Coordinates of C-alpha atoms in Angstrom, one line a residue:
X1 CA 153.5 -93.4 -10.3
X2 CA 153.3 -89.6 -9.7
X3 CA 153.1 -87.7 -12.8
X4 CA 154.0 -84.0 -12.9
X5 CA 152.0 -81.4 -15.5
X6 CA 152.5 -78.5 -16.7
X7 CA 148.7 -77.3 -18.3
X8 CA 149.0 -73.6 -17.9
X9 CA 151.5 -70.4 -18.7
X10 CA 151.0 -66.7 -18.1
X11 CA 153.4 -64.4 -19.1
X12 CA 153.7 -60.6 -17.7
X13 CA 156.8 -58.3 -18.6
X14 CA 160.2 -60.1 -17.7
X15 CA 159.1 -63.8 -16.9
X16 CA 156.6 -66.7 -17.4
X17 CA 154.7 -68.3 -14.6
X18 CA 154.2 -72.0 -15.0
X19 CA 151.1 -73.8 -13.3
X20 CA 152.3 -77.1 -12.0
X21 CA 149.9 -79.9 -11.0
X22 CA 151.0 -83.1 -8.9
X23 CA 148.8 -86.1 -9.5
X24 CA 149.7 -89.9 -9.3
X25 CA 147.8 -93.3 -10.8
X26 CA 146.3 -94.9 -8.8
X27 CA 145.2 -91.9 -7.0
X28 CA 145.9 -93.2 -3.8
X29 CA 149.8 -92.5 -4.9
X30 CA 149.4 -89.3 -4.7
X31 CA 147.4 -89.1 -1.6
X32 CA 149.9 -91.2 0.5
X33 CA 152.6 -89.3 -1.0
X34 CA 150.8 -86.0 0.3
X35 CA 150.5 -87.0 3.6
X36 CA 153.8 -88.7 3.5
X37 CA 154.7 -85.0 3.4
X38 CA 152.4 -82.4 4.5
X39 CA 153.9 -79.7 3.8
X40 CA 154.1 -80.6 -0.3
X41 CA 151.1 -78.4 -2.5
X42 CA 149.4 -80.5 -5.3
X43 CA 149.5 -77.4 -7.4
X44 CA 152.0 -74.7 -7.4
X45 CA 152.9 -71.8 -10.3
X46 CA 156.7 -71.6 -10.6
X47 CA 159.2 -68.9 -12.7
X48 CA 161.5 -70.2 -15.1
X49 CA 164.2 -68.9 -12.9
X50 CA 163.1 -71.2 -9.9
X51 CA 162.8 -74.1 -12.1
X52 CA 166.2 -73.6 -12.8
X53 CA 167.1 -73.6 -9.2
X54 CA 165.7 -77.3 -9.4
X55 CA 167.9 -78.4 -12.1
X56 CA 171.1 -77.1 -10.4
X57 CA 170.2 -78.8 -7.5
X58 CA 169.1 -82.2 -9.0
X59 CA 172.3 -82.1 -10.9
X60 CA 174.3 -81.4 -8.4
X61 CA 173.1 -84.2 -6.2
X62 CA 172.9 -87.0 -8.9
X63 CA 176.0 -86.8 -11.1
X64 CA 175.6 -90.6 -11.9
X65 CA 172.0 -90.2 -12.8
X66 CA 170.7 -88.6 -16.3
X67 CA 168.8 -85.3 -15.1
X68 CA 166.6 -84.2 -18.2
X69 CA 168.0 -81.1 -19.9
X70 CA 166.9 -77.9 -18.5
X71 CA 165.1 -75.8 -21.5
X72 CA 166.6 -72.2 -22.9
X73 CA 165.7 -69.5 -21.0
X74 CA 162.8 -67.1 -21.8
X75 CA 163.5 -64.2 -23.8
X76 CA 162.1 -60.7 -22.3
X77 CA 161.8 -59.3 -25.8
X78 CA 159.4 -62.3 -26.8
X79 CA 156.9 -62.3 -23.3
X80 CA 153.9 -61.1 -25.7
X81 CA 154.4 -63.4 -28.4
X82 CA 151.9 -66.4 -27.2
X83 CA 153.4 -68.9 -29.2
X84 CA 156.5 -68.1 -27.6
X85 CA 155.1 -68.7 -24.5
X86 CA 153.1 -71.5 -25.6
X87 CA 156.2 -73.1 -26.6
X88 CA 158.1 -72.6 -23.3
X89 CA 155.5 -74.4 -21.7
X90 CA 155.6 -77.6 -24.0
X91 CA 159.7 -77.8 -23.0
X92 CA 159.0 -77.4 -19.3
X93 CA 156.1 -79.7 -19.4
X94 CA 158.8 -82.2 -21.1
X95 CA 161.5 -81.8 -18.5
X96 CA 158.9 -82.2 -15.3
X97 CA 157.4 -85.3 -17.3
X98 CA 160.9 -87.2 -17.3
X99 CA 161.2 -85.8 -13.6
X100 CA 158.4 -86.8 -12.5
X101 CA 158.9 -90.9 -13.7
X102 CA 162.3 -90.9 -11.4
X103 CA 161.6 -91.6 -7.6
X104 CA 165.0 -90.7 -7.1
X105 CA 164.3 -87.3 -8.0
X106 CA 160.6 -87.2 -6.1
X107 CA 161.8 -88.4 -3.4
X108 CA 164.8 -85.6 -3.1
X109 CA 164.5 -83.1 -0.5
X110 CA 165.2 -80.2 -3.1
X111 CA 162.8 -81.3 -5.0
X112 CA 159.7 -81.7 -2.1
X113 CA 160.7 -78.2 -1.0
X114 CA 160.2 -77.1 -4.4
X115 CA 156.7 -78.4 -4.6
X116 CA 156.4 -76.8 -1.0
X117 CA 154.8 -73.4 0.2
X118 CA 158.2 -73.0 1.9
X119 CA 159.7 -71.9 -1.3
X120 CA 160.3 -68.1 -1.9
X121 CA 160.9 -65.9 -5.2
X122 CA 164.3 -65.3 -4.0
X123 CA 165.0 -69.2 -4.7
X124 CA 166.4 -69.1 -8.1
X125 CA 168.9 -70.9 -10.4
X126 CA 172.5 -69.1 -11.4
X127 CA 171.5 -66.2 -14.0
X128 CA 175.1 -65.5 -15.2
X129 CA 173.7 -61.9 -14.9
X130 CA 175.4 -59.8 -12.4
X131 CA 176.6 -56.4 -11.6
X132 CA 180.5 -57.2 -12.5
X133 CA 179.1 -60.3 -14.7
X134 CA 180.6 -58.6 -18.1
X135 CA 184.4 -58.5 -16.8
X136 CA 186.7 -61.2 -17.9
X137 CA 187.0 -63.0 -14.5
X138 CA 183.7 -62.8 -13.7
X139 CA 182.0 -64.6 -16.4
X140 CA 180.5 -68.0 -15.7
X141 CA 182.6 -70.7 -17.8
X142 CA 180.9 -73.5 -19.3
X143 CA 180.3 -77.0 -18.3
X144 CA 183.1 -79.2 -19.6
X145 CA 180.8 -80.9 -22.7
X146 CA 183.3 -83.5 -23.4
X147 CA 184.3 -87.2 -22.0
X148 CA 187.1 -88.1 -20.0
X149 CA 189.5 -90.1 -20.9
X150 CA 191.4 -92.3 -19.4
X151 CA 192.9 -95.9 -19.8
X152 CA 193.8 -97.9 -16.6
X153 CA 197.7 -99.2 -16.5
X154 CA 196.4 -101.5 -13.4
X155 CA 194.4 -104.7 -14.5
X156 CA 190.7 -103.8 -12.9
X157 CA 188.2 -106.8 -12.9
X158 CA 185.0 -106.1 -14.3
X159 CA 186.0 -103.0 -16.1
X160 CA 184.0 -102.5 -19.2
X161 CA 185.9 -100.2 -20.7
X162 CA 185.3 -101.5 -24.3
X163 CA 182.2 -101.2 -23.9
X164 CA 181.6 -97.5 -22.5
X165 CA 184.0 -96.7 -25.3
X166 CA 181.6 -97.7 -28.2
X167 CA 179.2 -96.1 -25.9
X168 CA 180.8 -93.0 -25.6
X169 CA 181.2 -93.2 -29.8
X170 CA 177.5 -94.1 -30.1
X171 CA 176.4 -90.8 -28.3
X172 CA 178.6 -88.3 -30.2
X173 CA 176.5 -89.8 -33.0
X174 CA 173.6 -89.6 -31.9
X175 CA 174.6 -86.0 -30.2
X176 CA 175.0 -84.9 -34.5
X177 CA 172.2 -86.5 -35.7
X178 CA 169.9 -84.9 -33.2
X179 CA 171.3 -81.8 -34.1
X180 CA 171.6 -82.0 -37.7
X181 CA 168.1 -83.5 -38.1
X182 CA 166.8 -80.2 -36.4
X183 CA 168.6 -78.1 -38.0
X184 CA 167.3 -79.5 -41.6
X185 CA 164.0 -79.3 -40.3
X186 CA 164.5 -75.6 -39.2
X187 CA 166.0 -75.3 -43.2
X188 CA 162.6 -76.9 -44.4
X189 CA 160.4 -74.6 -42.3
X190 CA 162.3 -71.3 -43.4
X191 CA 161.8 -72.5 -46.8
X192 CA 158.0 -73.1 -46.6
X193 CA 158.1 -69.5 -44.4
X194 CA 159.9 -68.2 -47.5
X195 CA 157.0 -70.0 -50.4
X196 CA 154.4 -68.6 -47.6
X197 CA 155.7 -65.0 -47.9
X198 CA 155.7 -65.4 -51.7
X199 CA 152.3 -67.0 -51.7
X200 CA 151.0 -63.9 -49.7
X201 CA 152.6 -61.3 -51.7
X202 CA 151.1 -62.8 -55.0
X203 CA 147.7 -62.6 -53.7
X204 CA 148.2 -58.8 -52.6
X205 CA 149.0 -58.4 -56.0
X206 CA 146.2 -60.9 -57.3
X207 CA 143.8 -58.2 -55.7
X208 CA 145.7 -55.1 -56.6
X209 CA 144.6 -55.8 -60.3
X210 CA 140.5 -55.5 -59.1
X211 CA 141.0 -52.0 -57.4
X212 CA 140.9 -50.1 -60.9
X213 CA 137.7 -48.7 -62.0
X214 CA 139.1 -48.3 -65.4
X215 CA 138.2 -51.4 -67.8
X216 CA 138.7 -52.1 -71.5
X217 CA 136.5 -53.1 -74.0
X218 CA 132.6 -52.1 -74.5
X219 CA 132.3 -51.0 -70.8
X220 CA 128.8 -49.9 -71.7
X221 CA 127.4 -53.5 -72.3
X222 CA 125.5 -55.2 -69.6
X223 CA 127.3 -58.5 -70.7
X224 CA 130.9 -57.5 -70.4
X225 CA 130.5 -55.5 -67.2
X226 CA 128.7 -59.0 -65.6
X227 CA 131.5 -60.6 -67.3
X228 CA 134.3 -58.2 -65.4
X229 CA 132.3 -58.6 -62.1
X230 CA 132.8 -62.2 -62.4
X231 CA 136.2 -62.1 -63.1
X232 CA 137.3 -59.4 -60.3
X233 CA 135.2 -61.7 -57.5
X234 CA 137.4 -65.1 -59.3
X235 CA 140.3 -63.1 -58.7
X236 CA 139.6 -61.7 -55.1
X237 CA 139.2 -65.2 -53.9
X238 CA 141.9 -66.3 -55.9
X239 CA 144.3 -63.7 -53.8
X240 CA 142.7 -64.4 -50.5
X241 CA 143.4 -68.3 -51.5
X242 CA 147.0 -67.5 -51.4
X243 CA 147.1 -65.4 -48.6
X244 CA 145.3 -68.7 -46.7
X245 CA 148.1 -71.1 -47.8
X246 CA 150.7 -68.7 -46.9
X247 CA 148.9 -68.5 -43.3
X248 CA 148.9 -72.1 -43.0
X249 CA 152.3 -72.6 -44.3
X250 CA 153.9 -70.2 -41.0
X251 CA 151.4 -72.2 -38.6
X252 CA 152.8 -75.3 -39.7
X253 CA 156.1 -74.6 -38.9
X254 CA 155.7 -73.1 -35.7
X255 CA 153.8 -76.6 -34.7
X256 CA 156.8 -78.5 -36.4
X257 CA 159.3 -76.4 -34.1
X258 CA 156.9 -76.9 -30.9
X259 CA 156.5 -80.7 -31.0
X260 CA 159.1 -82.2 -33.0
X261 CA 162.1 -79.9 -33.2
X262 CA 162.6 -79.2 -29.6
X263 CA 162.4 -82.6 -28.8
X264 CA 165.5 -82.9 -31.2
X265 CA 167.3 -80.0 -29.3
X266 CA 166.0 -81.9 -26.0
X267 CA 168.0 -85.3 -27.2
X268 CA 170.7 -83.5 -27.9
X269 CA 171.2 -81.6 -25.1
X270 CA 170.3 -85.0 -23.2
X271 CA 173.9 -86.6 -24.2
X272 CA 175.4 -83.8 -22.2
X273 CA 173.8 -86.3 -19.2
X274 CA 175.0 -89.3 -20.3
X275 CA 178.6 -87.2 -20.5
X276 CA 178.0 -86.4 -16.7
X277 CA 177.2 -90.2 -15.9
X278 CA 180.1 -91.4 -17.9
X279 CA 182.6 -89.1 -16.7
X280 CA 181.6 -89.9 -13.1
X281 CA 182.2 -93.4 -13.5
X282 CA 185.7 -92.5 -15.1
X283 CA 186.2 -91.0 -12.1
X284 CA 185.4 -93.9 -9.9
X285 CA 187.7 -96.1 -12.0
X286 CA 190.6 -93.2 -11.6
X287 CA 190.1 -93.3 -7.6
X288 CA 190.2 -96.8 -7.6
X289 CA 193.4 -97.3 -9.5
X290 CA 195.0 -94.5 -7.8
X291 CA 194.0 -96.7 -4.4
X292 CA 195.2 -99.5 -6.0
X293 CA 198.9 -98.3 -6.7
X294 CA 198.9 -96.9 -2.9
X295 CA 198.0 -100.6 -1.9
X296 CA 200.4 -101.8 -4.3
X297 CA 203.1 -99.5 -3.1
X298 CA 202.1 -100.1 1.0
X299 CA 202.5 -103.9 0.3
X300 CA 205.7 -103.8 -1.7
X301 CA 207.6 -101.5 1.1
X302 CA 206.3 -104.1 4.0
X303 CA 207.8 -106.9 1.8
X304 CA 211.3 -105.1 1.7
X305 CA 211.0 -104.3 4.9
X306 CA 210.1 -107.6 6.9
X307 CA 213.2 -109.4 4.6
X308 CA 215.5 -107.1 6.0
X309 CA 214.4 -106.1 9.5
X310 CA 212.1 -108.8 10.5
X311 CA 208.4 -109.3 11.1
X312 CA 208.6 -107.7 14.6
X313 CA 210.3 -105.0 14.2
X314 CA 208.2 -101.5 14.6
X315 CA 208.7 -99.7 11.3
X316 CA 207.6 -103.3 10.1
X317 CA 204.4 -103.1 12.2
X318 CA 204.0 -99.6 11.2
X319 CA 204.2 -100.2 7.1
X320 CA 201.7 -103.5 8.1
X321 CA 199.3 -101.4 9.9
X322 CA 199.7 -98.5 6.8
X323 CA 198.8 -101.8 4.2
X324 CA 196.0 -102.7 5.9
X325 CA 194.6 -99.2 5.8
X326 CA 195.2 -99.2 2.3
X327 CA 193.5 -102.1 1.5
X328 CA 190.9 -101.2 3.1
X329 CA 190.1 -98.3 0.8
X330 CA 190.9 -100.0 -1.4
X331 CA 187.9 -101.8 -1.1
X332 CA 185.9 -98.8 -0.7
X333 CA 187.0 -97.5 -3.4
X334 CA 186.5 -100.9 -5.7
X335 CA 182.8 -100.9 -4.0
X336 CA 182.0 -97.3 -5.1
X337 CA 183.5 -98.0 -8.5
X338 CA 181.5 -101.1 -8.8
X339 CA 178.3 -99.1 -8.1
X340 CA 178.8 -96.5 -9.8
X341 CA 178.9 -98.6 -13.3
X342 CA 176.7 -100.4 -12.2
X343 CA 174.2 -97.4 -11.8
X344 CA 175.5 -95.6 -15.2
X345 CA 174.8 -98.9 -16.7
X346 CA 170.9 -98.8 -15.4
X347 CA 170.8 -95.1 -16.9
X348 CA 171.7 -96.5 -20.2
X349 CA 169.1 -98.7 -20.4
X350 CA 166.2 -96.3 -19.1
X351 CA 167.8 -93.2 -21.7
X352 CA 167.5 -95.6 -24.0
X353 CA 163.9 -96.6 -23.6
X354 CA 163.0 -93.2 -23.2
X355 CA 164.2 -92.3 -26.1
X356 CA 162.2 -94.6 -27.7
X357 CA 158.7 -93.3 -26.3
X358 CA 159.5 -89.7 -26.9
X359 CA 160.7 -90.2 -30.5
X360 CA 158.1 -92.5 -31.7
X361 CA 155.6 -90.2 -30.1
X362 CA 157.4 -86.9 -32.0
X363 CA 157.3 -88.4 -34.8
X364 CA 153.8 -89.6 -35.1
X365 CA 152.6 -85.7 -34.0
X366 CA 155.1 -84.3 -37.0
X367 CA 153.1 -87.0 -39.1
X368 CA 149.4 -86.1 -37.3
X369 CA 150.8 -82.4 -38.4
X370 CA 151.6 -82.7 -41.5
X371 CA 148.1 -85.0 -42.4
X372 CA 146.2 -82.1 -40.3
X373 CA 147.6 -78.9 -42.6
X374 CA 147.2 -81.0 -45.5
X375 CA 143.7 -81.7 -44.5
X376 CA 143.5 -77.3 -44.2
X377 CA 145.4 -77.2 -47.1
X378 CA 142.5 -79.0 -49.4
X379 CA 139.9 -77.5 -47.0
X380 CA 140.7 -74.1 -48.3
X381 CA 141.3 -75.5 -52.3
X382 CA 138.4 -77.0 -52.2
X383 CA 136.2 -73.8 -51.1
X384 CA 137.8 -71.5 -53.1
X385 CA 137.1 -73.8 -56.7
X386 CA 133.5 -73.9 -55.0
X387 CA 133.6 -70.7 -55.2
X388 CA 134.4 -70.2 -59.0
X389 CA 132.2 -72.6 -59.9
X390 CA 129.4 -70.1 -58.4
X391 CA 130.2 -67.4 -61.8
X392 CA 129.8 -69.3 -64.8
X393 CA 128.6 -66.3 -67.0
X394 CA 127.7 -66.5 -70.9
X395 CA 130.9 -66.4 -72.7
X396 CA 130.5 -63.1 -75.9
X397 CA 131.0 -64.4 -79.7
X398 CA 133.8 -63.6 -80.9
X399 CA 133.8 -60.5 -83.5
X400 CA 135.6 -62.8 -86.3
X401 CA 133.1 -65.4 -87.1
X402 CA 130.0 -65.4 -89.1
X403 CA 126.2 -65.2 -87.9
X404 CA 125.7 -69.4 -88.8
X405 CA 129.5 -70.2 -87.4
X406 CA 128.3 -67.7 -84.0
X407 CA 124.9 -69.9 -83.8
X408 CA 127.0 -72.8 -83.7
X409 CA 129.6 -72.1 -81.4
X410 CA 128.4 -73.6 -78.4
X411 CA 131.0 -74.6 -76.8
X412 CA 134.9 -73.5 -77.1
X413 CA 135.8 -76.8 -78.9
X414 CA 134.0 -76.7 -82.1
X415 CA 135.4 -73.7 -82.2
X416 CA 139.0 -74.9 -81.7
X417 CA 138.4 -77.3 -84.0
X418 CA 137.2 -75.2 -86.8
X419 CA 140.4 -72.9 -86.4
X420 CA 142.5 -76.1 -86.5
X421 CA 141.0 -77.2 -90.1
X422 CA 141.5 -73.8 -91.4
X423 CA 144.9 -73.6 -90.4
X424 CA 145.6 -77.3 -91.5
X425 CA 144.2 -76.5 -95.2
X426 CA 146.1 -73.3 -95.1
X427 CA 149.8 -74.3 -94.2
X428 CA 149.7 -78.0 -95.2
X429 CA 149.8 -81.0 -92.8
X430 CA 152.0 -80.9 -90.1
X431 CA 154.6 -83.6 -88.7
X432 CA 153.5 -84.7 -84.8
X433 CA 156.2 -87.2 -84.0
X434 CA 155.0 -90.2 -82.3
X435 CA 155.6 -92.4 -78.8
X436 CA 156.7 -95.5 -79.8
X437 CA 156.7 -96.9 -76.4
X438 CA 152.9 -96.5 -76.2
X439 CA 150.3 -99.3 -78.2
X440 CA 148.5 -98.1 -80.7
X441 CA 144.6 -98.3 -81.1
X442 CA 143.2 -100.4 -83.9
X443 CA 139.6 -98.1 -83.9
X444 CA 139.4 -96.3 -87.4
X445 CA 139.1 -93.1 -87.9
X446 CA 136.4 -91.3 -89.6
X447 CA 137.6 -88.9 -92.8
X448 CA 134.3 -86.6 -93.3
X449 CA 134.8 -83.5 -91.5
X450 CA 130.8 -82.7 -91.8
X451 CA 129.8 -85.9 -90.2
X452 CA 132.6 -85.4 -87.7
X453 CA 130.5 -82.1 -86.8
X454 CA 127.4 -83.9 -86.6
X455 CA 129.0 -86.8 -84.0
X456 CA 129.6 -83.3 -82.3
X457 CA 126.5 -81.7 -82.2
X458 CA 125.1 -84.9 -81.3
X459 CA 127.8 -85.9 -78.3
X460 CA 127.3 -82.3 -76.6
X461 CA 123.3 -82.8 -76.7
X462 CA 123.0 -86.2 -75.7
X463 CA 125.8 -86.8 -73.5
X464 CA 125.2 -84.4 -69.9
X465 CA 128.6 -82.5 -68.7
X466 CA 129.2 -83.1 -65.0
X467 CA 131.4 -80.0 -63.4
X468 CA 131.5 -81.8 -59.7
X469 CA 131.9 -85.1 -60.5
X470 CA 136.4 -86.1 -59.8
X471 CA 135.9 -89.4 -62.1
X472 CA 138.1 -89.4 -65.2
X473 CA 136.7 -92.2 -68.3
X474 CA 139.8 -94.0 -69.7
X475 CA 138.8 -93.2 -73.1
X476 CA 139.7 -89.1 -74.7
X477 CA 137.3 -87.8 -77.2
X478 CA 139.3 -85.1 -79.9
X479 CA 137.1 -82.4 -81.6
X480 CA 134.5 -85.3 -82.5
X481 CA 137.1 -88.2 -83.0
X482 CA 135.7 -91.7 -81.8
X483 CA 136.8 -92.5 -78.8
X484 CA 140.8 -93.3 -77.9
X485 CA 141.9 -94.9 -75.2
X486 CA 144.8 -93.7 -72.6
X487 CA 146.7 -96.3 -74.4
X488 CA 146.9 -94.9 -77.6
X489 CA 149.4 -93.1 -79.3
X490 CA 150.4 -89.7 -79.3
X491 CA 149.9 -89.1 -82.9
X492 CA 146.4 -90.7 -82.5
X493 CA 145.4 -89.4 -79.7
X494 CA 146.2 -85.7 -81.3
X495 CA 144.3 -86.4 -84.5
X496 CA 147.5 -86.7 -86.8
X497 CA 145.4 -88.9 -89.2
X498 CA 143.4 -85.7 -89.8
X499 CA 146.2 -83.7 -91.0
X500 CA 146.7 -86.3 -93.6
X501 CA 143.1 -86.5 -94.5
X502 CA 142.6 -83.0 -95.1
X503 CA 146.0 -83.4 -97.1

């Protein structure tokens, strides 16, 4: 089987050149094919324009057949954009890919001299671009989108015109879904293009709040300005974190567009094919009727004719002779027909397994994608809380406590929890409502606010911390509390016995 690639693009002011390789498997495919035809190049670089000259032609010679959709045209405006370009060559490396697996289209004359040194620049596809192009009866009308319909009066055997009808229903639905699944996805991707501009413009401002030299506070102590240094350098790489995401966010959806969108638009653009096939083969069946009430009509004059004149007479063995003819086509006619369905019938069945392959295969690279920036997405997390973790510095005592609560205040929660008794004694117990959908733990709970201080002291010296370590214990110590399950209530969990205790 020949195979047709397209592994390079180059784009220079007002077009894109694509590099096109011919190879076959087995390799001897391509060599017999080769010297089947001298004259054919295994690699030739091709405009967009000429490429189009190969769909008109391919169309114009197959109606019955399904010729892959031909993609948009470049834009000039875009030529330095490389994901533009990068993109165009994705679509064209999709349309010579379904070529490629139709012999009837390798095997076409138009198509060899494409692949040929014979072909010139001048070669190219209708532009709708001329000098007169923008007057009302020059413009270039479009194709006719629609099917054709039609309902035979004449009985035709083996007409399945039931089925082509669902047919015809089943690909106007599959002609919206195509396009309304791209178009959500080109809604998702503006939306992440919108959280990626907002992501962005956060960490500009993130960083902004670093640039002043000014500070307040003691500037003059070594510990605060080590402090401040630490917590400018958190923030700059806070503000370059969300610049990242926001980067990553826009590539994603340019990769999403590339390998999963267009080959929605592709689909979509494919049922205007199957229109082409279907509408030829209403055609068939209208020429075939049509022959069949000239048969009809032929025969039915002969009959009055030999009833009332006889068999020999010569306008008898005129209208005999005109029947005959008749009939004849009408067999051609019935012949063509019977081909032609035949034929749209085979295209049905090879859309429909391509159609399989290509989806399946888009929609395990949007999945591969979407796994991939995820992957980035964590990547770049990841480093960045490394990259806290690097500035731990000593936090400063705060002003409001005494010398012996400052030597104890190791850590922020026996502070915490000092504050909390103070302002439970102060302002009286207060109500924490409870889950009652949650079991409650039958552990008791210790009353002595000095030997819940010691339990402290002794938890924060004997049990290590870990900072690195992503394993959570099922059990939640409170500000020297024993230990409470997940299970527990909310009002145990919170220490609401303590409020009453201190009550």
């Amino acid at each position: 089987m020949l195979t047709l690639t397209v592994p390079e693009a180059a784009a220079s002011t007002d077009e894109i050149q694509f590099k096109l390789v011919l190879d076959g498997q087995p390799p001897e495919t391509l060599t017999e094919y080769l010297e089947r035809h001298e004259y054919l190049q295994p690699t030739v670089f091709r405009s967009f324009q000429q490429i189009s000259w190969l769909h008109e032609k391919l169309t114009r010679a197959f109606p019955e057949l399904v010729v892959p959709p031909l993609p948009e045209p470049p834009v000039s405006i875009r030529m330095d954009d490389q994901d533009y370009v990068e993109r165009k060559r994705l679509q064209v490396a999709r349309f010579f890919e379904k070529v490629a697996t139709r012999p009837e289209f390798t095997q076409h004359r138009n198509f060899m001299h494409f692949m040929s040194s014979e072909m010139t620049p001048t070669e190219v596809g209708p532009s709708g671009r001329g000098v007169l192009s923008f007057l009302r009866f020059n413009r270039v009308r479009n194709s006719d989108r629609g099917f054709k319909s039609y309902k035979a009066t004449e009985h035709v055997e083996g007409n399945d015109q039931d089925t082509f009808h669902r047919h015809q229903i089943y690909i106007l639905m599959l002609e919206t879904y195509f396009g309304a699944i791209n178009e959500s996805l080109n809604q998702l991707i503006h939306t992440r293009e919108a959280l990626a501009d907002m992501l962005a413009h956060m960490g500009d401002l993130v960083i902004e709040t670093t640039q002043s030299k000014y500070r307040l506070g003691n500037g003059d102590s070594e510990k605060h300005r080590k402090a401040q240094r630490a917590l400018d350098h958190k923030m700059q790489v806070f503000g370059l974190l969300m610049d990242e995401l926001g980067f990553i966010y826009t590539r994603q959806g340019i990769e999403e567009t590339m390998k999963f969108g267009d080959v929605m638009i592709e689909y979509k653009n494919s049922m205007d094919g199957l229109k082409t096939s279907f509408n030829t083969r209403t055609q068939k069946l209208m020429e075939y009727v049509d022959s069949m009430k000239l048969r009809n009509k032929k025969r039915d004059k002969a009959d009055r004719l030999k009833l009332r004149m006889g068999l020999n007479a010569p306008e008898v063995q005129a209208t005999i002779a005109e029947e005959e003819e008749a009939t004849q086509e009408l067999q051609a006619s019935r012949q063509e027909f019977d081909a032609c369905q035949a034929k749209v019938k085979q295209e049905i069945q090879l859309f429909e397994t391509q159609k399989q392959h290509d989806i399946k295969r888009a929609i395990h690279d949007y999945v591969q994608l979407s796994l991939r920036y995820e992957r980035t997405n964590m990547n770049s997390l990841e480093k960045a809380l490394e990259e806290l973790r690097q500035f731990h510095p000593k936090p400063a005592v705060h002003p409001l406590l005494s010398d012996e609560e400052a030597s104890s205040a190791t850590s922020s929660s026996t502070y915490h929890r000092r504050r909390r008794r103070r302002r439970g004694s102060k302002h009286g117990p207060q109500a924490i409502l409870s889950s009652a959908s949650l079991p409650t733990s039958t552990r008791k709970q210790q009353s002595s606010d000095d030997h819940e201080d010691e339990q402290e002291e002794t938890k924060m010296t004997t049990e290590p911390t870990s900072t690195t370590s992503s394993r959570v214990s099922p059990f939640i110590r409170y500000e020297g509390q024993p230990r409470k399950h997940m299970s527990s209530s909310y009002d145990e969990r919170m220490g609401a016995g303590a409020w009453s205790n201190n009550e």
